mmCIF file of C-alpha atoms in Angstrom:
data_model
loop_
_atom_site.group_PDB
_atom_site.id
_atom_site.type_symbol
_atom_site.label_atom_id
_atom_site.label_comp_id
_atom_site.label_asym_id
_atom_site.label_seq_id
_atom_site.Cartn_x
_atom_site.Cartn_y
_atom_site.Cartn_z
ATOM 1 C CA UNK A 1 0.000 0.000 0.000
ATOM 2 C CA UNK A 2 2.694 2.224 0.539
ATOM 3 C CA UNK A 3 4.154 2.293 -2.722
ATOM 4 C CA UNK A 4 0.547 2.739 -4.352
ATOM 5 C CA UNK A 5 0.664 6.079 -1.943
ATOM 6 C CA UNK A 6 3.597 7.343 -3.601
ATOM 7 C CA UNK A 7 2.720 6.637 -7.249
ATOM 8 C CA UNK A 8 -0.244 8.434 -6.295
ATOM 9 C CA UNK A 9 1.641 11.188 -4.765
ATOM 10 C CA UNK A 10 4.162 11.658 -7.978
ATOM 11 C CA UNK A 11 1.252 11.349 -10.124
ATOM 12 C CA UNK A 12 -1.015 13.981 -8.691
ATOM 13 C CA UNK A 13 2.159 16.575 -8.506
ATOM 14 C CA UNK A 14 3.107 16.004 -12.018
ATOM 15 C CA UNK A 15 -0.532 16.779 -13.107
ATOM 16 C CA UNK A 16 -0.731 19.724 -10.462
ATOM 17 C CA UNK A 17 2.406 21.219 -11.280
ATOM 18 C CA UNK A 18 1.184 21.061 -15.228
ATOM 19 C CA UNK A 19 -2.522 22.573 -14.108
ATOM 20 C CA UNK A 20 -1.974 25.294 -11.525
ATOM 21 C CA UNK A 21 0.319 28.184 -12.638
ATOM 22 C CA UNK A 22 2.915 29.585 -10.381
ATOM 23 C CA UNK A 23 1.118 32.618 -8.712
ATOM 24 C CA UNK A 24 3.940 32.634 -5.825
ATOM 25 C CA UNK A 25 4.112 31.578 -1.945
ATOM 26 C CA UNK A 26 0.848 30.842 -2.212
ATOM 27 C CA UNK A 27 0.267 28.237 -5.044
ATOM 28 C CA UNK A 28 3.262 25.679 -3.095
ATOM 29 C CA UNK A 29 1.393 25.432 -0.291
ATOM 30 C CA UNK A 30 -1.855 25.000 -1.699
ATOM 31 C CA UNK A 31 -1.115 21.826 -4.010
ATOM 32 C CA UNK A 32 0.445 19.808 -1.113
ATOM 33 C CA UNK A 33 -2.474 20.785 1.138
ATOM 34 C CA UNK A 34 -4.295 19.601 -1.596
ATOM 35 C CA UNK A 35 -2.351 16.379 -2.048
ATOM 36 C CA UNK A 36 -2.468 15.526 0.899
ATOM 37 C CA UNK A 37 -6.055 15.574 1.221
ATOM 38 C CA UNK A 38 -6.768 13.267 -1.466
ATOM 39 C CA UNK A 39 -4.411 10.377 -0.342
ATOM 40 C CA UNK A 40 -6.075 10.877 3.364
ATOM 41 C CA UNK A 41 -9.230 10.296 1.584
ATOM 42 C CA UNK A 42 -7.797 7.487 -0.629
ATOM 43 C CA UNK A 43 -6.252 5.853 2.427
ATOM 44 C CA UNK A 44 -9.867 5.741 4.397
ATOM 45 C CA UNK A 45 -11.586 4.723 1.296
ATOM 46 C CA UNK A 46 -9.387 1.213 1.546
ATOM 47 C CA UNK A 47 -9.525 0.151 4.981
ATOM 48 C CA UNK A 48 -11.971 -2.233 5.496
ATOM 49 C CA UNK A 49 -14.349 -1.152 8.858
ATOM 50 C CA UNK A 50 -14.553 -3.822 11.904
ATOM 51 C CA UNK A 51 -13.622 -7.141 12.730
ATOM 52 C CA UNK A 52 -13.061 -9.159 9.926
ATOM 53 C CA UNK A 53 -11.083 -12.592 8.740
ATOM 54 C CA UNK A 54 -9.173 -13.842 5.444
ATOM 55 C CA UNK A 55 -7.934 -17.354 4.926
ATOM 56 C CA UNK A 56 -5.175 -17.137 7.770
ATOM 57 C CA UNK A 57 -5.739 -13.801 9.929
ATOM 58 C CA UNK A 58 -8.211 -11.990 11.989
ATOM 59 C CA UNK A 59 -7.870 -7.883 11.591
ATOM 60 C CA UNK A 60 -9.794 -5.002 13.137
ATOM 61 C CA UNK A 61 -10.077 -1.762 10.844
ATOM 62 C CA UNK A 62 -10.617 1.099 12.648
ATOM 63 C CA UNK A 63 -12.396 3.721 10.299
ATOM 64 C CA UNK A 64 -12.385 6.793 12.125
ATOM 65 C CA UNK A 65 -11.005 10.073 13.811
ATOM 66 C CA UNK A 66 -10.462 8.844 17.159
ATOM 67 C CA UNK A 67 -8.205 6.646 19.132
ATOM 68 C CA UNK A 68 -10.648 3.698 20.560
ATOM 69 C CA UNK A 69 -10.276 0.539 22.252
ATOM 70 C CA UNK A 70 -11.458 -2.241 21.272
ATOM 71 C CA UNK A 71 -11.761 -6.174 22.699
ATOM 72 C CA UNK A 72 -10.584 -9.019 21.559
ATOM 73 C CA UNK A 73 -12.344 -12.367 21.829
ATOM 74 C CA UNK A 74 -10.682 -15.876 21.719
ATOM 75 C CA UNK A 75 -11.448 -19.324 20.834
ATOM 76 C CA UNK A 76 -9.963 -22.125 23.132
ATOM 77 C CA UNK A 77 -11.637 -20.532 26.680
ATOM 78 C CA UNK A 78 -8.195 -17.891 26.235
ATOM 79 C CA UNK A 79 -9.146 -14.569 28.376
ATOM 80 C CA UNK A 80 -9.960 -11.739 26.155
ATOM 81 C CA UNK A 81 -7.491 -9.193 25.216
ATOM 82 C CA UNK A 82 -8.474 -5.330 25.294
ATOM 83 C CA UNK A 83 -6.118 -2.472 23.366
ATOM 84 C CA UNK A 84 -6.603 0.559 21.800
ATOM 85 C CA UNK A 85 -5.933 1.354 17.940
ATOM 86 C CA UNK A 86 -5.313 4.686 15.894
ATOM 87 C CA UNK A 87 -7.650 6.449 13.845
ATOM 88 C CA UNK A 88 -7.904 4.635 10.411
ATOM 89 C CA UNK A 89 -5.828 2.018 11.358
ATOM 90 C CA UNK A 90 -5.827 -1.869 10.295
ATOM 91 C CA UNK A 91 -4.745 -3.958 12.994
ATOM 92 C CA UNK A 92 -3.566 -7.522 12.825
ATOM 93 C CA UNK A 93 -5.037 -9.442 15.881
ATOM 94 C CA UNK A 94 -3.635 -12.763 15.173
ATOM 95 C CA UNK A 95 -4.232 -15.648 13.598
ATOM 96 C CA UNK A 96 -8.255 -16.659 12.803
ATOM 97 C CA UNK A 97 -7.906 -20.101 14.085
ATOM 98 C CA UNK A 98 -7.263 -18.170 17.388
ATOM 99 C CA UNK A 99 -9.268 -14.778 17.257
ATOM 100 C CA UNK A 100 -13.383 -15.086 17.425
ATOM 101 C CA UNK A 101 -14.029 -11.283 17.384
ATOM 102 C CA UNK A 102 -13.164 -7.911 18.089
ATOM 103 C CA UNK A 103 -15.165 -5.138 18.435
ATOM 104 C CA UNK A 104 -15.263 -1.265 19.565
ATOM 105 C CA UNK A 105 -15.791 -0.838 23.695
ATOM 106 C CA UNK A 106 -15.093 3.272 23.879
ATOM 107 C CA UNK A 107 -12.560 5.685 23.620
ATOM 108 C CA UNK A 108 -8.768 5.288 24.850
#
């Protein structure tokens, strides 16, 4: 994902710096503003929200503004786990033979 970020990046200053002529001071801090912006908004578009499994991992994606905590439910009897994630976060929680659920409790 990273390296999709930065393609995105190069791209979208290439076509800015083609589009927006230089009206001074101004005009460089207004196309990385803007930049930035649209890979924030790219970036919460592809996290997937909640608890949720592939073939060999549990993961909690955490689709908001806030730092929250979440819990973390086990098969096998195991205790459950609580911990906080970051705002628009994806969080590995371990494997899915292991992991039953995880879901939002409050704020950290």
């Amino acid at each position: 994902m990273k390296n999709s970020v930065k393609v995105v990046l190069v791209g979208l200053f290439a076509i800015l710096g083609a589009l927006l002529p230089n009206v001074g001071a101004g005009a460089a801090t207004a196309a990385p503003a803007a930049v930035a912006a649209s890979v924030a908004a790219q970036a919460q578009e592809e996290i997937p929200c909640g608890y949720f499994e592939n073939a060999e991992a549990a993961y909690y994606g955490h689709c908001g503004d806030t730092t929250v905590m979440i819990k973390v439910d086990y098969h096998h009897g195991w205790p459950s786990m609580y911990t906080c994630v970051g705002p628009w976060t994806l969080t590995y929680l371990g494997s899915d033979d292991d992991v039953s659920n995880a879901f939002y409790v409050g704020l950290c």
